[in-house]
Coordinates of C-alpha atoms in Angstrom, one line a residue:
Chain A
X1 CA 140.9 109.8 -27.1
X2 CA 137.4 111.1 -27.2
X3 CA 139.3 113.7 -24.9
X4 CA 141.6 114.5 -27.6
X5 CA 139.1 115.1 -30.2
X6 CA 137.3 117.6 -27.9
X7 CA 140.8 119.3 -27.1
X8 CA 141.2 120.3 -30.6
X9 CA 137.6 121.5 -31.0
X10 CA 137.6 123.5 -28.1
X11 CA 140.7 124.9 -29.1
X12 CA 140.0 125.3 -32.8
X13 CA 136.4 126.8 -32.0
X14 CA 134.5 126.6 -28.7
X15 CA 137.6 128.7 -27.0
X16 CA 139.5 129.9 -30.1
X17 CA 142.0 131.9 -28.5
X18 CA 141.6 134.7 -31.0
X19 CA 138.1 135.3 -31.9
X20 CA 136.7 134.2 -28.4
X21 CA 139.4 134.3 -25.2
X22 CA 141.5 137.5 -27.1
X23 CA 144.8 135.9 -26.4
X24 CA 148.2 136.6 -27.4
X25 CA 146.7 140.2 -29.0
X26 CA 150.1 141.8 -29.6
X27 CA 151.0 139.3 -32.5
X28 CA 147.7 138.9 -34.0
X29 CA 147.4 142.5 -34.7
X30 CA 151.5 143.5 -35.6
X31 CA 152.4 140.4 -37.6
X32 CA 149.6 140.3 -39.9
X33 CA 150.1 142.4 -42.3
X34 CA 150.0 139.4 -44.8
X35 CA 148.5 136.0 -44.6
X36 CA 152.1 134.3 -44.9
X37 CA 153.2 136.3 -41.7
X38 CA 149.8 135.1 -40.1
X39 CA 150.5 131.1 -41.0
X40 CA 154.5 131.5 -40.0
X41 CA 153.6 133.3 -36.5
X42 CA 150.7 130.8 -36.0
X43 CA 152.2 127.8 -36.7
X44 CA 155.7 128.8 -34.5
X45 CA 152.9 129.5 -32.1
X46 CA 151.8 126.4 -32.2
X47 CA 155.0 124.3 -32.1
X48 CA 156.1 125.9 -28.8
X49 CA 152.9 125.5 -27.6
X50 CA 152.5 121.8 -27.9
X51 CA 156.7 121.3 -26.9
X52 CA 155.7 123.4 -23.9
X53 CA 152.7 121.7 -23.4
X54 CA 154.2 118.6 -23.3
X55 CA 157.0 119.3 -21.1
X56 CA 155.3 121.2 -18.3
X57 CA 152.4 118.4 -18.3
X58 CA 155.7 115.7 -17.7
X59 CA 156.7 117.9 -15.0
X60 CA 154.0 119.0 -13.4
X61 CA 154.3 116.4 -10.1
X62 CA 158.1 118.2 -10.1
X63 CA 157.0 121.5 -10.0
X64 CA 156.9 122.9 -6.9
X65 CA 153.6 125.2 -6.6
X66 CA 155.1 128.0 -5.1
X67 CA 158.1 128.6 -8.3
X68 CA 155.7 127.3 -11.2
X69 CA 155.5 130.0 -13.3
X70 CA 159.5 131.0 -13.4
X71 CA 160.0 127.1 -14.0
X72 CA 156.9 127.4 -17.3
X73 CA 158.9 130.3 -18.4
X74 CA 162.1 128.6 -18.8
X75 CA 160.6 126.1 -20.3
X76 CA 158.8 128.0 -22.8
X77 CA 161.4 130.4 -23.4
X78 CA 164.0 127.5 -24.1
X79 CA 161.6 126.4 -26.9
X80 CA 161.1 129.5 -28.1
X81 CA 165.1 129.7 -29.0
X82 CA 165.1 126.7 -30.6
X83 CA 162.1 127.5 -32.9
X84 CA 163.9 131.2 -33.5
X85 CA 167.1 130.0 -34.4
X86 CA 165.5 127.4 -36.7
X87 CA 163.3 130.3 -38.2
X88 CA 166.5 131.9 -38.6
X89 CA 168.6 129.2 -40.5
X90 CA 165.8 127.7 -42.6
X91 CA 163.4 130.7 -43.5
X92 CA 165.1 134.1 -43.3
X93 CA 162.7 135.7 -45.0
X94 CA 159.9 135.1 -42.5
X95 CA 162.3 135.4 -39.9
X96 CA 163.3 139.2 -41.0
X97 CA 159.3 139.9 -41.7
X98 CA 158.1 138.5 -38.4
X99 CA 161.4 140.5 -36.3
X100 CA 160.8 141.0 -32.5
X101 CA 157.4 138.8 -32.0
X102 CA 159.2 135.7 -32.4
X103 CA 161.3 135.7 -29.0
X104 CA 158.4 137.6 -28.1
X105 CA 156.2 134.6 -28.1
X106 CA 158.0 133.9 -24.5
X107 CA 155.3 136.2 -23.1
X108 CA 152.5 135.6 -25.0
X109 CA 149.9 134.9 -23.2
X110 CA 148.5 132.0 -24.5
X111 CA 151.5 129.7 -23.8
X112 CA 151.5 130.9 -20.0
X113 CA 147.5 130.2 -20.0
X114 CA 147.7 127.0 -21.3
X115 CA 150.4 125.8 -19.2
X116 CA 148.9 127.3 -16.1
X117 CA 145.2 126.5 -17.0
X118 CA 145.5 123.4 -18.5
X119 CA 148.9 121.6 -19.1
X120 CA 149.8 121.9 -15.2
X121 CA 146.8 119.6 -14.3
X122 CA 146.2 117.2 -16.9
X123 CA 147.9 114.2 -18.2
X124 CA 150.3 114.2 -21.1
X125 CA 148.4 113.2 -24.2
X126 CA 145.4 115.6 -23.9
X127 CA 147.8 118.3 -22.6
X128 CA 149.6 117.6 -25.8
X129 CA 146.5 117.8 -28.2
X130 CA 144.9 120.8 -26.3
X131 CA 148.4 122.8 -27.8
X132 CA 147.9 121.5 -30.8
X133 CA 144.3 122.4 -30.5
X134 CA 144.9 126.2 -29.4
X135 CA 147.6 126.5 -31.6
X136 CA 145.8 125.4 -34.7
X137 CA 142.9 127.8 -33.8
X138 CA 145.6 130.6 -33.0
X139 CA 147.1 129.8 -36.8
X140 CA 143.5 129.9 -38.0
X141 CA 142.8 133.5 -36.6
X142 CA 145.9 134.9 -37.6
X143 CA 145.9 133.8 -41.2
X144 CA 142.3 135.0 -41.6
X145 CA 143.0 138.3 -40.4
X146 CA 146.6 138.4 -42.3
X147 CA 144.1 136.9 -45.8
X148 CA 141.3 139.8 -45.6
X149 CA 144.6 142.4 -44.5
X150 CA 146.5 141.5 -47.6
X151 CA 143.3 141.6 -49.6
X152 CA 142.0 144.8 -49.1
X153 CA 145.4 146.4 -48.3
X154 CA 147.5 145.3 -51.0
X155 CA 145.3 143.1 -53.5
X156 CA 146.8 139.8 -52.8
X157 CA 146.6 136.8 -50.9
X158 CA 149.9 134.5 -50.4
X159 CA 151.4 137.1 -52.4
X160 CA 149.4 136.3 -55.1
X161 CA 148.1 139.3 -57.2
X162 CA 143.8 138.1 -56.9
X163 CA 142.8 141.7 -57.4
X164 CA 142.5 143.5 -60.9
X165 CA 145.1 145.5 -61.9
X166 CA 142.4 148.7 -61.9
X167 CA 142.1 147.6 -57.7
X168 CA 143.5 150.5 -55.3
X169 CA 144.9 149.4 -52.3
X170 CA 143.3 150.9 -49.1
X171 CA 146.5 150.9 -47.5
X172 CA 144.8 151.4 -44.0
X173 CA 144.6 148.0 -43.9
X174 CA 147.7 146.6 -43.5
X175 CA 148.8 149.5 -41.1
X176 CA 148.0 149.5 -37.4
X177 CA 144.2 150.8 -37.8
X178 CA 143.3 148.1 -40.0
X179 CA 144.7 145.2 -37.6
X180 CA 142.2 146.1 -35.1
X181 CA 139.1 147.2 -38.0
X182 CA 139.5 143.6 -39.8
X183 CA 139.8 141.5 -36.2
X184 CA 136.3 143.6 -34.6
X185 CA 134.5 142.7 -37.8
X186 CA 136.0 138.9 -37.7
X187 CA 134.7 138.5 -34.3
X188 CA 131.5 140.4 -34.9
X189 CA 130.9 137.7 -37.9
X190 CA 132.0 135.0 -35.5
X191 CA 129.9 135.7 -32.7
X192 CA 126.5 136.4 -35.2
X193 CA 127.3 132.7 -36.9
X194 CA 127.3 131.0 -33.5
X195 CA 124.4 133.1 -31.9
X196 CA 122.2 131.1 -35.2
X197 CA 123.9 128.0 -35.0
X198 CA 122.6 128.3 -31.4
X199 CA 119.5 129.3 -32.2
X200 CA 118.8 126.5 -34.4
X201 CA 120.2 123.8 -32.3
X202 CA 117.7 125.2 -29.4
X203 CA 115.2 124.7 -32.2
X204 CA 116.0 121.5 -33.1
X205 CA 115.8 120.1 -29.2
X206 CA 112.7 122.0 -28.0
X207 CA 110.9 118.8 -29.2
X208 CA 112.8 116.3 -27.1
X209 CA 112.7 118.6 -24.6
X210 CA 108.2 118.7 -24.8
X211 CA 108.4 115.3 -25.0
X212 CA 110.7 114.4 -22.3
X213 CA 108.4 117.0 -20.1
X214 CA 105.4 115.1 -20.3
X215 CA 103.6 117.5 -22.6
X216 CA 100.5 115.1 -24.0
X217 CA 99.9 117.5 -27.1
X218 CA 103.1 118.5 -28.4
X219 CA 101.2 121.2 -31.5
X220 CA 100.9 123.7 -29.3
X221 CA 105.0 123.6 -28.5
X222 CA 106.0 126.5 -30.7
X223 CA 108.1 128.5 -27.8
X224 CA 104.7 129.9 -26.1
X225 CA 104.8 127.0 -23.5
X226 CA 108.5 127.6 -22.3
X227 CA 108.6 131.4 -23.2
X228 CA 110.8 132.8 -20.7
X229 CA 113.1 130.6 -18.7
X230 CA 115.3 129.7 -21.3
X231 CA 118.4 132.0 -21.7
X232 CA 118.9 132.9 -25.5
Chain B
X1 CA 91.5 180.1 -17.3
X2 CA 91.8 177.8 -14.2
X3 CA 91.4 174.8 -17.2
X4 CA 94.6 176.1 -18.9
X5 CA 97.0 175.5 -15.5
X6 CA 99.1 172.8 -16.0
X7 CA 100.6 170.7 -13.1
X8 CA 103.5 169.1 -14.3
X9 CA 106.9 167.9 -13.8
X10 CA 110.1 170.1 -14.6
X11 CA 111.3 170.5 -17.1
X12 CA 109.0 173.7 -17.8
X13 CA 110.7 175.9 -20.6
X14 CA 111.1 174.2 -23.5
X15 CA 113.2 174.9 -26.8
X16 CA 111.6 174.8 -29.9
X17 CA 115.0 173.4 -31.4
X18 CA 115.0 169.5 -32.7
X19 CA 117.7 167.4 -34.4
X20 CA 116.0 168.0 -37.9
X21 CA 116.0 171.9 -37.2
X22 CA 119.4 172.2 -36.1
X23 CA 121.0 169.5 -38.7
X24 CA 119.1 171.7 -41.8
X25 CA 120.8 175.5 -40.1
X26 CA 124.0 173.5 -40.6
X27 CA 123.8 172.5 -43.8
X28 CA 122.4 175.9 -44.8
X29 CA 125.1 177.4 -43.2
X30 CA 127.7 175.0 -45.5
X31 CA 126.1 175.9 -48.3
X32 CA 128.3 179.4 -49.0
X33 CA 131.3 177.2 -48.8
X34 CA 130.2 174.2 -50.8
X35 CA 129.1 176.5 -53.7
X36 CA 132.1 178.6 -53.6
X37 CA 133.8 175.2 -54.1
X38 CA 132.0 174.0 -56.8
X39 CA 132.6 177.4 -58.5
X40 CA 136.0 177.4 -57.7
X41 CA 137.2 173.8 -58.9
X42 CA 134.2 173.6 -61.8
X43 CA 136.8 172.3 -63.9
X44 CA 137.6 169.6 -61.9
X45 CA 133.7 167.9 -61.2
X46 CA 134.0 169.0 -57.0
X47 CA 129.8 169.1 -57.6
X48 CA 129.9 165.2 -58.6
X49 CA 131.7 164.4 -55.4
X50 CA 130.0 166.3 -53.0
X51 CA 126.6 164.5 -54.8
X52 CA 128.5 161.0 -54.1
X53 CA 129.5 161.7 -50.7
X54 CA 126.0 163.2 -49.4
X55 CA 123.7 160.6 -51.1
X56 CA 126.2 157.7 -50.2
X57 CA 125.7 159.0 -46.4
X58 CA 122.0 158.7 -46.5
X59 CA 122.0 155.7 -48.4
X60 CA 124.4 154.0 -46.1
X61 CA 122.5 155.3 -42.8
X62 CA 119.2 154.0 -44.7
X63 CA 120.5 150.8 -45.3
X64 CA 122.0 150.2 -42.2
X65 CA 118.8 151.0 -40.2
X66 CA 116.7 148.8 -42.5
X67 CA 118.7 146.0 -42.3
X68 CA 119.0 145.9 -38.6
X69 CA 115.3 146.8 -38.3
X70 CA 116.0 150.0 -36.1
X71 CA 114.2 153.2 -36.8
X72 CA 115.3 155.1 -39.8
X73 CA 116.5 158.5 -39.4
X74 CA 117.7 160.0 -42.2
X75 CA 115.2 162.5 -42.0
X76 CA 117.0 164.3 -39.3
X77 CA 119.7 165.2 -41.6
X78 CA 123.0 164.6 -39.9
X79 CA 123.8 161.8 -42.4
X80 CA 123.5 164.9 -44.9
X81 CA 125.9 166.7 -42.7
X82 CA 128.6 164.0 -42.5
X83 CA 128.1 163.5 -46.2
X84 CA 128.4 166.8 -47.2
X85 CA 131.1 167.6 -44.7
X86 CA 133.1 164.6 -46.1
X87 CA 132.7 165.8 -49.5
X88 CA 134.0 169.7 -48.7
X89 CA 136.9 167.9 -46.9
X90 CA 138.4 166.1 -50.1
X91 CA 140.1 167.2 -52.9
X92 CA 138.4 168.1 -56.0
X93 CA 140.3 165.7 -57.7
X94 CA 139.8 162.8 -55.9
X95 CA 137.9 159.8 -57.8
X96 CA 133.8 159.4 -57.0
X97 CA 135.0 155.8 -55.4
X98 CA 136.8 157.2 -53.1
X99 CA 133.7 159.7 -51.5
X100 CA 132.2 156.7 -51.3
X101 CA 134.3 154.5 -49.5
X102 CA 134.8 157.4 -47.3
X103 CA 130.9 158.0 -46.6
X104 CA 130.5 154.6 -45.9
X105 CA 133.1 154.4 -43.4
X106 CA 131.9 157.4 -42.0
X107 CA 128.3 156.2 -41.4
X108 CA 129.2 152.5 -40.9
X109 CA 131.8 151.9 -38.8
X110 CA 132.0 155.4 -37.3
X111 CA 128.8 156.0 -36.5
X112 CA 126.3 153.3 -36.9
X113 CA 128.4 150.5 -35.3
X114 CA 128.7 152.7 -31.9
X115 CA 125.0 153.0 -31.7
X116 CA 124.1 156.0 -34.2
X117 CA 123.9 159.9 -33.9
X118 CA 124.6 160.5 -30.1
X119 CA 126.8 157.6 -29.3
X120 CA 130.0 158.4 -32.1
X121 CA 133.0 159.1 -29.9
X122 CA 134.2 160.7 -32.8
X123 CA 133.6 163.1 -35.6
X124 CA 132.3 160.7 -38.4
X125 CA 133.3 163.2 -41.6
X126 CA 136.7 163.5 -40.0
X127 CA 137.3 160.1 -39.1
X128 CA 136.4 159.4 -42.8
X129 CA 138.6 162.2 -44.1
X130 CA 142.0 160.6 -42.1
X131 CA 140.9 157.0 -43.0
X132 CA 141.5 158.0 -46.6
X133 CA 144.0 160.2 -45.8
X134 CA 146.1 157.1 -44.3
X135 CA 144.9 155.0 -47.4
X136 CA 145.0 157.0 -50.5
X137 CA 148.0 159.2 -49.1
X138 CA 148.8 160.6 -52.7
X139 CA 145.3 161.2 -54.0
X140 CA 144.6 162.9 -50.7
X141 CA 147.5 165.5 -50.8
X142 CA 147.6 166.3 -54.6
X143 CA 146.0 169.4 -55.3
X144 CA 145.2 170.8 -58.8
X145 CA 144.0 174.2 -59.1
X146 CA 143.0 175.6 -62.7
X147 CA 144.0 172.9 -63.9
X148 CA 147.7 173.3 -63.0
X149 CA 148.7 170.8 -60.0
X150 CA 150.5 172.7 -57.5
X151 CA 151.1 172.9 -53.1
X152 CA 148.6 174.4 -50.9
X153 CA 149.5 177.7 -49.8
X154 CA 150.4 175.5 -46.3
X155 CA 152.6 173.3 -48.1
X156 CA 154.2 175.9 -50.2
X157 CA 155.4 177.4 -47.2
X158 CA 156.4 174.1 -45.7
X159 CA 158.2 173.5 -48.8
X160 CA 159.8 177.4 -48.7
X161 CA 161.0 177.3 -45.1
X162 CA 162.7 173.6 -46.1
X163 CA 164.3 174.8 -49.0
X164 CA 165.9 177.7 -46.9
X165 CA 164.2 180.6 -48.3
X166 CA 161.5 183.2 -47.0
X167 CA 158.5 181.3 -46.1
X168 CA 156.1 183.7 -47.5
X169 CA 157.4 183.6 -50.7
X170 CA 154.3 183.2 -53.2
X171 CA 152.0 183.7 -50.6
X172 CA 149.3 185.9 -51.6
X173 CA 146.6 186.5 -48.3
X174 CA 144.5 187.8 -50.2
X175 CA 143.9 185.4 -52.8
X176 CA 143.6 183.1 -49.3
X177 CA 140.8 185.1 -47.8
X178 CA 139.0 185.0 -50.7
X179 CA 139.6 181.2 -51.7
X180 CA 141.2 181.5 -55.0
X181 CA 144.3 179.1 -54.2
X182 CA 144.4 175.1 -54.0
X183 CA 143.0 172.9 -51.1
X184 CA 140.0 170.8 -50.6
X185 CA 136.6 172.0 -51.5
X186 CA 135.4 173.7 -48.9
X187 CA 138.4 174.7 -47.0
X188 CA 139.9 177.4 -49.4
X189 CA 137.3 180.3 -49.1
X190 CA 137.8 181.9 -45.5
X191 CA 134.9 184.2 -46.5
X192 CA 132.5 181.5 -47.8
X193 CA 132.8 179.7 -44.4
X194 CA 133.0 182.9 -41.8
X195 CA 129.4 183.4 -43.8
X196 CA 128.1 180.1 -42.6
X197 CA 129.7 180.3 -39.4
X198 CA 127.9 184.0 -38.8
X199 CA 124.5 182.2 -40.0
X200 CA 125.2 179.3 -37.2
X201 CA 126.2 181.9 -34.4
X202 CA 123.2 184.0 -35.3
X203 CA 120.9 181.2 -34.8
X204 CA 122.3 180.5 -31.3
X205 CA 123.9 177.0 -32.7
X206 CA 127.2 177.2 -32.1
X207 CA 129.2 180.1 -30.0
X208 CA 132.5 181.5 -29.4
X209 CA 133.3 179.2 -26.4
X210 CA 135.3 176.9 -28.7
X211 CA 136.1 178.0 -31.9
X212 CA 136.9 181.2 -30.4
X213 CA 139.5 179.9 -28.0
X214 CA 140.8 177.0 -30.7
X215 CA 141.4 180.1 -33.1
X216 CA 142.7 182.3 -30.2
X217 CA 144.7 179.8 -28.9
X218 CA 146.4 178.8 -32.2
X219 CA 147.1 181.9 -33.2
X220 CA 149.1 182.5 -29.9
X221 CA 150.5 179.3 -30.0
X222 CA 151.7 180.4 -33.9
X223 CA 152.9 184.1 -32.3
X224 CA 155.1 182.5 -30.0
X225 CA 156.6 179.0 -31.5
X226 CA 156.1 179.8 -35.7
X227 CA 159.1 182.3 -35.6
X228 CA 161.8 179.5 -34.2
X229 CA 160.6 176.8 -36.7
X230 CA 159.6 179.2 -40.1
X231 CA 162.3 181.8 -39.5
X232 CA 159.5 184.5 -40.0
X233 CA 160.3 186.4 -36.7
X234 CA 158.3 186.8 -33.5
X235 CA 155.5 188.3 -34.7
X236 CA 154.6 188.6 -38.6
X237 CA 151.0 189.6 -39.8
X238 CA 151.5 187.7 -43.0
X239 CA 152.1 184.9 -42.0
X240 CA 149.7 184.8 -39.3
X241 CA 146.7 185.6 -41.5
X242 CA 148.6 183.3 -43.9
X243 CA 148.6 180.5 -41.0
X244 CA 145.1 181.1 -39.6
X245 CA 143.0 181.4 -43.3
X246 CA 145.4 178.6 -44.4
X247 CA 144.5 174.5 -44.6
X248 CA 141.4 173.5 -42.8
X249 CA 141.4 175.3 -39.6
X250 CA 138.2 177.3 -40.2
X251 CA 136.1 175.1 -41.4
X252 CA 137.6 172.6 -39.0
X253 CA 137.0 175.4 -35.9
X254 CA 133.6 176.4 -36.8
X255 CA 132.1 173.1 -38.5
X256 CA 133.7 170.3 -36.9
X257 CA 135.6 171.0 -34.1
X258 CA 131.5 172.3 -32.6
X259 CA 129.6 168.8 -33.6
X260 CA 127.5 168.6 -30.7
X261 CA 128.1 164.9 -30.2
X262 CA 131.7 164.8 -29.9
X263 CA 132.6 167.8 -28.0
X264 CA 132.3 168.5 -24.6
X265 CA 129.0 169.9 -23.0
X266 CA 130.5 171.9 -20.1
X267 CA 131.3 175.5 -20.6
X268 CA 134.7 175.3 -19.2
X269 CA 135.4 172.0 -20.6
X270 CA 134.5 173.3 -24.1
X271 CA 137.0 176.8 -23.5
X272 CA 139.7 173.2 -22.4
X273 CA 139.1 172.2 -25.8
X274 CA 139.2 174.5 -27.8
X275 CA 142.7 175.1 -26.1
X276 CA 143.6 171.8 -26.4
X277 CA 143.0 171.6 -30.0
X278 CA 144.7 175.4 -30.8
X279 CA 147.6 173.8 -29.0
X280 CA 147.5 170.1 -31.0
X281 CA 147.1 172.1 -34.7
X282 CA 149.6 174.0 -33.8
X283 CA 152.1 171.4 -32.5
X284 CA 151.3 169.2 -35.6
X285 CA 151.5 172.2 -38.0
X286 CA 154.6 173.5 -37.3
X287 CA 156.7 169.9 -35.8
X288 CA 154.7 167.4 -37.6
X289 CA 154.9 165.6 -40.9
X290 CA 152.9 167.5 -42.9
X291 CA 151.5 171.3 -43.3
X292 CA 148.2 170.5 -41.9
X293 CA 146.9 169.3 -38.9
X294 CA 143.4 169.9 -38.2
X295 CA 141.8 167.0 -38.7
X296 CA 143.9 165.1 -36.6
X297 CA 144.4 167.2 -33.9
X298 CA 140.4 167.4 -33.7
X299 CA 139.9 163.7 -34.1
X300 CA 142.1 163.6 -30.6
X301 CA 140.4 166.4 -29.2
X302 CA 137.3 163.9 -29.8
X303 CA 139.1 161.2 -28.0
X304 CA 139.8 163.3 -25.1
X305 CA 136.1 165.0 -24.6
X306 CA 135.3 162.4 -22.0
X307 CA 138.4 163.0 -19.9
X308 CA 137.6 166.9 -19.9
X309 CA 133.8 166.2 -19.0
X310 CA 134.7 164.5 -16.4
X311 CA 137.2 167.0 -15.1
X312 CA 134.9 170.1 -15.8
X313 CA 131.5 168.3 -14.6
X314 CA 129.8 171.4 -12.5
X315 CA 128.7 170.4 -8.6
X316 CA 125.3 170.9 -8.3
X317 CA 124.3 173.5 -6.0
X318 CA 124.5 173.0 -2.1
X319 CA 126.2 169.4 -3.0
X320 CA 129.2 169.0 -1.1
X321 CA 131.9 171.9 0.1
X322 CA 135.2 173.1 -0.8
X323 CA 137.7 170.3 -0.5

């Protein structure tokens, strides 16, 4: 079970598909004009990802190595078709605004990437959690981008007016260039936060390392003792 | 005498030009257009807009470099040039906060995030103008002159053609030359822009390679293709004058296409660049959705500069033969 929690953490934060691995950029940039679109796209992808990871992991010993790619694609495409019909039937408005990007989930590199690098080599349960983690990470990324773009580009969040009436929307943010700008700023912000956290983690861990190293007097251990060896 | 002989490695001849001195001369060269723009649009507070864009540009650069603990480079005047150019590229009716957003975008996103002066891959002032043009299309394309809102001469010609009447109806070339028309603050007066251009040419800051080929190519393009689209015959003097004097062509060709950072450094490259800009401007103006095309043409040209330089890199003397 610990393994499963680690999978979730991995997908959501450590290897977030949007902000770290930069996978699935096409839907990321194209459909995130509003927060609700981001969530819709993210959750559809999550469903496909979990189901396809599960099935591929079950079939991993049956699928011959030489034809694994076509086999994966067939599995993914079947689930995408199911999701597409469900969306069309039950949330037609979302279906309309996501448009061509729903069938294009088939070629989303996150799904094929997880199938190839994780599900085809691991047991079923971790694969399912890997799918959940990655899917939620993707949903999280898309929703963040969607919220920022919708807020600046139309003054709303989840279709609710949050900016004052006098606010004039900066339309470029709900057009294509805005997607690139927002994505870049969010990735930069995430990297900054992670770098700060890592620095803090290192400082906290230092005295311990000092004690293990057998330094008799740890008072002088303010970074001068190990000045160059560590990579920041 | 012998003590004065210094042995050193090349270069032996140095120029006294510094970034600050060049940028200062660009500012001086922009002053006629600025002054005329402020006078021309005195009833719409053009002066306020120019002050806001310039001050915001300098302030943004200062704050960013302070926060990032980099050497502060506001004394090199490049931020002043960017802010001033952006101000001259806005319609006089633009609200002050729009100028502010534009300046912040120009300095922060286009210039500083890519590493500051010398590293930006496109002209900051023009990219900010395009940013505002896409974001606030209505405000950026509504022009008021003398208290009356009306079309710029180029938009007027476009409307004439679309209405099926004579393209040149209501176009006064003399007004366009002097600047008594609607338009952005700095672009209306060709004479004021040309005074600045002559100052820069005399000081050796720019030469005719980019601007000259740009304008000549554009004129040639319009002489050939203008008739097909706008229906004014193969070559029509008044039409050519109106197209060359209208819109941002003069301001763009002399002040923005020649930006050192975003134009090629090789001589052949500069000519190629000028020709490309001329053709693109012509295409955008004749076949594009808007009557204007200079800003997008220069931005696209900026993006092509690395490729142009790669193709036109001169071969060092003695290295390699003909293939």
